[in-house]
Amino acid sequence: MTATDPSLTRIAQRWCTLSLLHGRIEVHLERALQAAHGLSVREYSLLDVLSRQHDGPGGHLQMRQVADAVVLSQSATTRLVTRLEDRGLLSRYLCPTDRRGIYTDVSESGAALLAEARPTQAAALREALDEAAGDPELAPLVAALETD
């Protein structure tokens, strides 16, 4: 069955097409990030989200916010944070105003790895989108993504 199977409703067809595009992009990114930097797509995403935190009100994300941002369960996010912390790419500390809260920051080595990985991620994303644009089923979604 393809995303254009007539037995599917229009919305189901579009969902299948979107899911197909997402899967292809994620596989492409995974291969590139693993090969060049030893990072999974989830690890890259977590480092990227945490690197965008800032000091000041609302600047640091709580673990549930991080989980939402990387589209993982809280337990999976905690395991991912632990793995990256064990590699020295992240650190955790107690929230200064609420000792029940735990914040996570990207370490210097994590920031350096992320900086190295960003061009790889961008190039792999471009490659995946260019490849998908050649597929008539995926081309409209790629075009929609590239529209300002």
PDB file of N, CA, C and O in Angstrom, residues 44-109:
ATOM      1  N   TYR A  44      21.278  14.561  18.958  1.00  0.00           N
ATOM      2  CA  TYR A  44      21.480  15.864  18.334  1.00  0.00           C
ATOM      3  C   TYR A  44      20.345  16.810  18.707  1.00  0.00           C
ATOM      4  O   TYR A  44      20.570  17.954  19.090  1.00  0.00           O
ATOM      5  N   SER A  45      19.110  16.324  18.593  1.00  0.00           N
ATOM      6  CA  SER A  45      17.940  17.160  18.900  1.00  0.00           C
ATOM      7  C   SER A  45      17.964  17.641  20.341  1.00  0.00           C
ATOM      8  O   SER A  45      17.666  18.810  20.617  1.00  0.00           O
ATOM      9  N   LEU A  46      18.322  16.757  21.258  1.00  0.00           N
ATOM     10  CA  LEU A  46      18.387  17.140  22.671  1.00  0.00           C
ATOM     11  C   LEU A  46      19.449  18.214  22.899  1.00  0.00           C
ATOM     12  O   LEU A  46      19.189  19.221  23.561  1.00  0.00           O
ATOM     13  N   LEU A  47      20.639  18.001  22.351  1.00  0.00           N
ATOM     14  CA  LEU A  47      21.698  19.008  22.489  1.00  0.00           C
ATOM     15  C   LEU A  47      21.261  20.337  21.879  1.00  0.00           C
ATOM     16  O   LEU A  47      21.490  21.402  22.457  1.00  0.00           O
ATOM     17  N   ASP A  48      20.607  20.271  20.734  1.00  0.00           N
ATOM     18  CA  ASP A  48      20.156  21.485  20.059  1.00  0.00           C
ATOM     19  C   ASP A  48      19.130  22.230  20.906  1.00  0.00           C
ATOM     20  O   ASP A  48      19.245  23.445  21.103  1.00  0.00           O
ATOM     21  N   VAL A  49      18.141  21.515  21.416  1.00  0.00           N
ATOM     22  CA  VAL A  49      17.103  22.145  22.254  1.00  0.00           C
ATOM     23  C   VAL A  49      17.732  22.772  23.494  1.00  0.00           C
ATOM     24  O   VAL A  49      17.455  23.924  23.833  1.00  0.00           O
ATOM     25  N   LEU A  50      18.588  22.029  24.165  1.00  0.00           N
ATOM     26  CA  LEU A  50      19.196  22.542  25.396  1.00  0.00           C
ATOM     27  C   LEU A  50      20.155  23.699  25.123  1.00  0.00           C
ATOM     28  O   LEU A  50      20.307  24.583  25.971  1.00  0.00           O
ATOM     29  N   SER A  51      20.776  23.714  23.956  1.00  0.00           N
ATOM     30  CA  SER A  51      21.704  24.804  23.639  1.00  0.00           C
ATOM     31  C   SER A  51      20.981  26.128  23.439  1.00  0.00           C
ATOM     32  O   SER A  51      21.594  27.186  23.500  1.00  0.00           O
ATOM     33  N   ARG A  52      19.689  26.071  23.204  1.00  0.00           N
ATOM     34  CA  ARG A  52      18.900  27.289  22.956  1.00  0.00           C
ATOM     35  C   ARG A  52      18.312  27.878  24.240  1.00  0.00           C
ATOM     36  O   ARG A  52      17.639  28.899  24.204  1.00  0.00           O
ATOM     37  N   GLN A  53      18.571  27.231  25.376  1.00  0.00           N
ATOM     38  CA  GLN A  53      18.140  27.788  26.662  1.00  0.00           C
ATOM     39  C   GLN A  53      18.908  29.076  26.932  1.00  0.00           C
ATOM     40  O   GLN A  53      19.953  29.318  26.343  1.00  0.00           O
ATOM     41  N   HIS A  54      18.405  29.861  27.848  1.00  0.00           N
ATOM     42  CA  HIS A  54      19.098  31.082  28.233  1.00  0.00           C
ATOM     43  C   HIS A  54      18.865  31.349  29.711  1.00  0.00           C
ATOM     44  O   HIS A  54      17.956  30.790  30.325  1.00  0.00           O
ATOM     45  N   ASP A  55      19.704  32.181  30.274  1.00  0.00           N
ATOM     46  CA  ASP A  55      19.534  32.583  31.669  1.00  0.00           C
ATOM     47  C   ASP A  55      18.366  33.553  31.758  1.00  0.00           C
ATOM     48  O   ASP A  55      17.997  34.197  30.792  1.00  0.00           O
ATOM     49  N   GLY A  56      17.802  33.626  32.920  1.00  0.00           N
ATOM     50  CA  GLY A  56      16.683  34.538  33.125  1.00  0.00           C
ATOM     51  C   GLY A  56      15.367  33.788  33.200  1.00  0.00           C
ATOM     52  O   GLY A  56      15.315  32.575  33.015  1.00  0.00           O
ATOM     53  N   PRO A  57      14.297  34.510  33.465  1.00  0.00           N
ATOM     54  CA  PRO A  57      12.987  33.883  33.624  1.00  0.00           C
ATOM     55  C   PRO A  57      12.583  33.091  32.383  1.00  0.00           C
ATOM     56  O   PRO A  57      12.653  33.601  31.264  1.00  0.00           O
ATOM     57  N   GLY A  58      12.190  31.857  32.613  1.00  0.00           N
ATOM     58  CA  GLY A  58      11.740  31.000  31.524  1.00  0.00           C
ATOM     59  C   GLY A  58      12.836  30.514  30.608  1.00  0.00           C
ATOM     60  O   GLY A  58      12.565  29.895  29.588  1.00  0.00           O
ATOM     61  N   GLY A  59      14.066  30.785  30.972  1.00  0.00           N
ATOM     62  CA  GLY A  59      15.180  30.437  30.092  1.00  0.00           C
ATOM     63  C   GLY A  59      15.591  28.996  30.124  1.00  0.00           C
ATOM     64  O   GLY A  59      16.067  28.458  29.135  1.00  0.00           O
ATOM     65  N   HIS A  60      15.444  28.364  31.283  1.00  0.00           N
ATOM     66  CA  HIS A  60      15.818  26.960  31.410  1.00  0.00           C
ATOM     67  C   HIS A  60      14.580  26.088  31.361  1.00  0.00           C
ATOM     68  O   HIS A  60      13.557  26.406  31.964  1.00  0.00           O
ATOM     69  N   LEU A  61      14.702  25.001  30.643  1.00  0.00           N
ATOM     70  CA  LEU A  61      13.578  24.090  30.468  1.00  0.00           C
ATOM     71  C   LEU A  61      13.571  23.028  31.552  1.00  0.00           C
ATOM     72  O   LEU A  61      14.615  22.516  31.938  1.00  0.00           O
ATOM     73  N   GLN A  62      12.383  22.695  32.008  1.00  0.00           N
ATOM     74  CA  GLN A  62      12.230  21.558  32.911  1.00  0.00           C
ATOM     75  C   GLN A  62      12.242  20.292  32.066  1.00  0.00           C
ATOM     76  O   GLN A  62      12.026  20.339  30.852  1.00  0.00           O
ATOM     77  N   MET A  63      12.483  19.161  32.704  1.00  0.00           N
ATOM     78  CA  MET A  63      12.610  17.911  31.963  1.00  0.00           C
ATOM     79  C   MET A  63      11.360  17.598  31.134  1.00  0.00           C
ATOM     80  O   MET A  63      11.462  17.102  30.021  1.00  0.00           O
ATOM     81  N   ARG A  64      10.188  17.917  31.633  1.00  0.00           N
ATOM     82  CA  ARG A  64       8.975  17.630  30.847  1.00  0.00           C
ATOM     83  C   ARG A  64       8.926  18.509  29.604  1.00  0.00           C
ATOM     84  O   ARG A  64       8.461  18.089  28.548  1.00  0.00           O
ATOM     85  N   GLN A  65       9.432  19.740  29.705  1.00  0.00           N
ATOM     86  CA  GLN A  65       9.488  20.611  28.537  1.00  0.00           C
ATOM     87  C   GLN A  65      10.503  20.100  27.518  1.00  0.00           C
ATOM     88  O   GLN A  65      10.264  20.160  26.316  1.00  0.00           O
ATOM     89  N   VAL A  66      11.616  19.587  28.015  1.00  0.00           N
ATOM     90  CA  VAL A  66      12.630  19.002  27.139  1.00  0.00           C
ATOM     91  C   VAL A  66      12.039  17.785  26.431  1.00  0.00           C
ATOM     92  O   VAL A  66      12.199  17.615  25.217  1.00  0.00           O
ATOM     93  N   ALA A  67      11.347  16.941  27.189  1.00  0.00           N
ATOM     94  CA  ALA A  67      10.720  15.743  26.613  1.00  0.00           C
ATOM     95  C   ALA A  67       9.755  16.119  25.501  1.00  0.00           C
ATOM     96  O   ALA A  67       9.738  15.497  24.435  1.00  0.00           O
ATOM     97  N   ASP A  68       8.951  17.145  25.732  1.00  0.00           N
ATOM     98  CA  ASP A  68       8.014  17.608  24.701  1.00  0.00           C
ATOM     99  C   ASP A  68       8.761  18.112  23.470  1.00  0.00           C
ATOM    100  O   ASP A  68       8.357  17.853  22.337  1.00  0.00           O
ATOM    101  N   ALA A  69       9.846  18.835  23.692  1.00  0.00           N
ATOM    102  CA  ALA A  69      10.595  19.426  22.589  1.00  0.00           C
ATOM    103  C   ALA A  69      11.275  18.375  21.713  1.00  0.00           C
ATOM    104  O   ALA A  69      11.411  18.577  20.505  1.00  0.00           O
ATOM    105  N   VAL A  70      11.711  17.269  22.303  1.00  0.00           N
ATOM    106  CA  VAL A  70      12.383  16.222  21.522  1.00  0.00           C
ATOM    107  C   VAL A  70      11.451  15.063  21.195  1.00  0.00           C
ATOM    108  O   VAL A  70      11.875  14.062  20.626  1.00  0.00           O
ATOM    109  N   VAL A  71      10.188  15.204  21.555  1.00  0.00           N
ATOM    110  CA  VAL A  71       9.127  14.240  21.251  1.00  0.00           C
ATOM    111  C   VAL A  71       9.483  12.849  21.771  1.00  0.00           C
ATOM    112  O   VAL A  71       9.525  11.869  21.034  1.00  0.00           O
ATOM    113  N   LEU A  72       9.768  12.806  23.071  1.00  0.00           N
ATOM    114  CA  LEU A  72      10.032  11.556  23.769  1.00  0.00           C
ATOM    115  C   LEU A  72       9.250  11.566  25.075  1.00  0.00           C
ATOM    116  O   LEU A  72       8.880  12.633  25.570  1.00  0.00           O
ATOM    117  N   SER A  73       9.072  10.384  25.643  1.00  0.00           N
ATOM    118  CA  SER A  73       8.479  10.319  26.973  1.00  0.00           C
ATOM    119  C   SER A  73       9.477  10.885  27.971  1.00  0.00           C
ATOM    120  O   SER A  73      10.678  10.989  27.678  1.00  0.00           O
ATOM    121  N   GLN A  74       8.989  11.240  29.159  1.00  0.00           N
ATOM    122  CA  GLN A  74       9.905  11.769  30.174  1.00  0.00           C
ATOM    123  C   GLN A  74      10.945  10.732  30.567  1.00  0.00           C
ATOM    124  O   GLN A  74      12.114  11.068  30.754  1.00  0.00           O
ATOM    125  N   SER A  75      10.540   9.462  30.656  1.00  0.00           N
ATOM    126  CA  SER A  75      11.516   8.436  31.050  1.00  0.00           C
ATOM    127  C   SER A  75      12.565   8.239  29.955  1.00  0.00           C
ATOM    128  O   SER A  75      13.757   8.097  30.252  1.00  0.00           O
ATOM    129  N   ALA A  76      12.156   8.261  28.695  1.00  0.00           N
ATOM    130  CA  ALA A  76      13.122   8.120  27.601  1.00  0.00           C
ATOM    131  C   ALA A  76      14.049   9.334  27.551  1.00  0.00           C
ATOM    132  O   ALA A  76      15.252   9.205  27.284  1.00  0.00           O
ATOM    133  N   THR A  77      13.504  10.511  27.827  1.00  0.00           N
ATOM    134  CA  THR A  77      14.326  11.726  27.853  1.00  0.00           C
ATOM    135  C   THR A  77      15.344  11.655  28.980  1.00  0.00           C
ATOM    136  O   THR A  77      16.513  12.005  28.792  1.00  0.00           O
ATOM    137  N   THR A  78      14.918  11.183  30.139  1.00  0.00           N
ATOM    138  CA  THR A  78      15.837  11.045  31.270  1.00  0.00           C
ATOM    139  C   THR A  78      16.966  10.078  30.926  1.00  0.00           C
ATOM    140  O   THR A  78      18.138  10.347  31.225  1.00  0.00           O
ATOM    141  N   ARG A  79      16.646   8.963  30.279  1.00  0.00           N
ATOM    142  CA  ARG A  79      17.684   8.005  29.874  1.00  0.00           C
ATOM    143  C   ARG A  79      18.643   8.641  28.861  1.00  0.00           C
ATOM    144  O   ARG A  79      19.859   8.457  28.942  1.00  0.00           O
ATOM    145  N   LEU A  80      18.093   9.404  27.935  1.00  0.00           N
ATOM    146  CA  LEU A  80      18.911  10.081  26.934  1.00  0.00           C
ATOM    147  C   LEU A  80      19.823  11.115  27.594  1.00  0.00           C
ATOM    148  O   LEU A  80      21.017  11.185  27.288  1.00  0.00           O
ATOM    149  N   VAL A  81      19.283  11.894  28.514  1.00  0.00           N
ATOM    150  CA  VAL A  81      20.085  12.876  29.247  1.00  0.00           C
ATOM    151  C   VAL A  81      21.203  12.169  30.007  1.00  0.00           C
ATOM    152  O   VAL A  81      22.357  12.612  29.994  1.00  0.00           O
ATOM    153  N   THR A  82      20.893  11.061  30.648  1.00  0.00           N
ATOM    154  CA  THR A  82      21.900  10.308  31.402  1.00  0.00           C
ATOM    155  C   THR A  82      23.017   9.826  30.485  1.00  0.00           C
ATOM    156  O   THR A  82      24.207   9.942  30.828  1.00  0.00           O
ATOM    157  N   ARG A  83      22.660   9.306  29.313  1.00  0.00           N
ATOM    158  CA  ARG A  83      23.684   8.843  28.363  1.00  0.00           C
ATOM    159  C   ARG A  83      24.595   9.993  27.938  1.00  0.00           C
ATOM    160  O   ARG A  83      25.824   9.848  27.894  1.00  0.00           O
ATOM    161  N   LEU A  84      24.001  11.130  27.642  1.00  0.00           N
ATOM    162  CA  LEU A  84      24.809  12.271  27.213  1.00  0.00           C
ATOM    163  C   LEU A  84      25.614  12.860  28.369  1.00  0.00           C
ATOM    164  O   LEU A  84      26.737  13.335  28.178  1.00  0.00           O
ATOM    165  N   GLU A  85      25.058  12.797  29.564  1.00  0.00           N
ATOM    166  CA  GLU A  85      25.795  13.244  30.746  1.00  0.00           C
ATOM    167  C   GLU A  85      26.994  12.317  30.990  1.00  0.00           C
ATOM    168  O   GLU A  85      28.102  12.791  31.288  1.00  0.00           O
ATOM    169  N   ASP A  86      26.799  11.019  30.829  1.00  0.00           N
ATOM    170  CA  ASP A  86      27.887  10.055  30.996  1.00  0.00           C
ATOM    171  C   ASP A  86      29.011  10.289  29.978  1.00  0.00           C
ATOM    172  O   ASP A  86      30.172  10.002  30.254  1.00  0.00           O
ATOM    173  N   ARG A  87      28.653  10.826  28.819  1.00  0.00           N
ATOM    174  CA  ARG A  87      29.651  11.131  27.783  1.00  0.00           C
ATOM    175  C   ARG A  87      30.275  12.510  27.990  1.00  0.00           C
ATOM    176  O   ARG A  87      31.139  12.926  27.223  1.00  0.00           O
ATOM    177  N   GLY A  88      29.826  13.229  29.027  1.00  0.00           N
ATOM    178  CA  GLY A  88      30.373  14.544  29.317  1.00  0.00           C
ATOM    179  C   GLY A  88      29.815  15.652  28.439  1.00  0.00           C
ATOM    180  O   GLY A  88      30.391  16.739  28.369  1.00  0.00           O
ATOM    181  N   LEU A  89      28.685  15.402  27.781  1.00  0.00           N
ATOM    182  CA  LEU A  89      28.113  16.388  26.864  1.00  0.00           C
ATOM    183  C   LEU A  89      27.064  17.270  27.527  1.00  0.00           C
ATOM    184  O   LEU A  89      26.719  18.324  26.997  1.00  0.00           O
ATOM    185  N   LEU A  90      26.573  16.834  28.675  1.00  0.00           N
ATOM    186  CA  LEU A  90      25.562  17.574  29.439  1.00  0.00           C
ATOM    187  C   LEU A  90      25.923  17.554  30.907  1.00  0.00           C
ATOM    188  O   LEU A  90      26.676  16.700  31.359  1.00  0.00           O
ATOM    189  N   SER A  91      25.314  18.477  31.648  1.00  0.00           N
ATOM    190  CA  SER A  91      25.402  18.434  33.114  1.00  0.00           C
ATOM    191  C   SER A  91      24.023  18.763  33.668  1.00  0.00           C
ATOM    192  O   SER A  91      23.231  19.456  33.026  1.00  0.00           O
ATOM    193  N   ARG A  92      23.754  18.255  34.852  1.00  0.00           N
ATOM    194  CA  ARG A  92      22.483  18.529  35.529  1.00  0.00           C
ATOM    195  C   ARG A  92      22.773  19.235  36.837  1.00  0.00           C
ATOM    196  O   ARG A  92      23.796  18.989  37.463  1.00  0.00           O
ATOM    197  N   TYR A  93      21.834  20.095  37.249  1.00  0.00           N
ATOM    198  CA  TYR A  93      21.970  20.761  38.542  1.00  0.00           C
ATOM    199  C   TYR A  93      20.583  21.124  39.051  1.00  0.00           C
ATOM    200  O   TYR A  93      19.617  21.190  38.298  1.00  0.00           O
ATOM    201  N   LEU A  94      20.509  21.349  40.368  1.00  0.00           N
ATOM    202  CA  LEU A  94      19.231  21.709  40.977  1.00  0.00           C
ATOM    203  C   LEU A  94      18.858  23.142  40.643  1.00  0.00           C
ATOM    204  O   LEU A  94      19.715  24.033  40.622  1.00  0.00           O
ATOM    205  N   CYS A  95      17.584  23.361  40.435  1.00  0.00           N
ATOM    206  CA  CYS A  95      17.063  24.700  40.197  1.00  0.00           C
ATOM    207  C   CYS A  95      17.312  25.535  41.453  1.00  0.00           C
ATOM    208  O   CYS A  95      16.999  25.099  42.566  1.00  0.00           O
ATOM    209  N   PRO A  96      17.874  26.720  41.323  1.00  0.00           N
ATOM    210  CA  PRO A  96      18.188  27.525  42.505  1.00  0.00           C
ATOM    211  C   PRO A  96      16.952  28.026  43.254  1.00  0.00           C
ATOM    212  O   PRO A  96      17.029  28.310  44.440  1.00  0.00           O
ATOM    213  N   THR A  97      15.806  28.118  42.595  1.00  0.00           N
ATOM    214  CA  THR A  97      14.603  28.633  43.257  1.00  0.00           C
ATOM    215  C   THR A  97      13.632  27.537  43.675  1.00  0.00           C
ATOM    216  O   THR A  97      12.734  27.789  44.466  1.00  0.00           O
ATOM    217  N   ASP A  98      13.799  26.328  43.141  1.00  0.00           N
ATOM    218  CA  ASP A  98      12.924  25.209  43.492  1.00  0.00           C
ATOM    219  C   ASP A  98      13.780  23.951  43.514  1.00  0.00           C
ATOM    220  O   ASP A  98      14.069  23.362  42.482  1.00  0.00           O
ATOM    221  N   ARG A  99      14.175  23.546  44.687  1.00  0.00           N
ATOM    222  CA  ARG A  99      15.137  22.449  44.815  1.00  0.00           C
ATOM    223  C   ARG A  99      14.596  21.117  44.325  1.00  0.00           C
ATOM    224  O   ARG A  99      15.324  20.150  44.217  1.00  0.00           O
ATOM    225  N   ARG A 100      13.313  21.065  43.985  1.00  0.00           N
ATOM    226  CA  ARG A 100      12.768  19.833  43.395  1.00  0.00           C
ATOM    227  C   ARG A 100      13.059  19.773  41.905  1.00  0.00           C
ATOM    228  O   ARG A 100      13.035  18.706  41.303  1.00  0.00           O
ATOM    229  N   GLY A 101      13.305  20.944  41.306  1.00  0.00           N
ATOM    230  CA  GLY A 101      13.530  21.000  39.862  1.00  0.00           C
ATOM    231  C   GLY A 101      14.977  20.717  39.513  1.00  0.00           C
ATOM    232  O   GLY A 101      15.895  21.079  40.239  1.00  0.00           O
ATOM    233  N   ILE A 102      15.168  20.045  38.401  1.00  0.00           N
ATOM    234  CA  ILE A 102      16.512  19.747  37.910  1.00  0.00           C
ATOM    235  C   ILE A 102      16.636  20.336  36.513  1.00  0.00           C
ATOM    236  O   ILE A 102      15.783  20.116  35.659  1.00  0.00           O
ATOM    237  N   TYR A 103      17.683  21.102  36.300  1.00  0.00           N
ATOM    238  CA  TYR A 103      17.960  21.673  34.994  1.00  0.00           C
ATOM    239  C   TYR A 103      19.097  20.897  34.339  1.00  0.00           C
ATOM    240  O   TYR A 103      19.937  20.294  35.006  1.00  0.00           O
ATOM    241  N   THR A 104      19.140  20.973  33.047  1.00  0.00           N
ATOM    242  CA  THR A 104      20.187  20.321  32.265  1.00  0.00           C
ATOM    243  C   THR A 104      20.802  21.351  31.338  1.00  0.00           C
ATOM    244  O   THR A 104      20.078  22.084  30.668  1.00  0.00           O
ATOM    245  N   ASP A 105      22.110  21.410  31.309  1.00  0.00           N
ATOM    246  CA  ASP A 105      22.838  22.331  30.440  1.00  0.00           C
ATOM    247  C   ASP A 105      23.803  21.559  29.558  1.00  0.00           C
ATOM    248  O   ASP A 105      24.346  20.527  29.960  1.00  0.00           O
ATOM    249  N   VAL A 106      24.061  22.089  28.397  1.00  0.00           N
ATOM    250  CA  VAL A 106      25.056  21.529  27.495  1.00  0.00           C
ATOM    251  C   VAL A 106      26.429  21.935  28.018  1.00  0.00           C
ATOM    252  O   VAL A 106      26.658  23.102  28.341  1.00  0.00           O
ATOM    253  N   SER A 107      27.324  20.965  28.123  1.00  0.00           N
ATOM    254  CA  SER A 107      28.685  21.253  28.576  1.00  0.00           C
ATOM    255  C   SER A 107      29.480  21.886  27.430  1.00  0.00           C
ATOM    256  O   SER A 107      29.015  21.950  26.291  1.00  0.00           O
ATOM    257  N   GLU A 108      30.695  22.327  27.749  1.00  0.00           N
ATOM    258  CA  GLU A 108      31.553  22.900  26.706  1.00  0.00           C
ATOM    259  C   GLU A 108      31.821  21.887  25.605  1.00  0.00           C
ATOM    260  O   GLU A 108      31.786  22.226  24.421  1.00  0.00           O
ATOM    261  N   SER A 109      32.096  20.632  25.990  1.00  0.00           N
ATOM    262  CA  SER A 109      32.363  19.612  24.965  1.00  0.00           C
ATOM    263  C   SER A 109      31.086  19.291  24.185  1.00  0.00           C
ATOM    264  O   SER A 109      31.146  19.014  22.982  1.00  0.00           O
TER     265      SER A 109
END
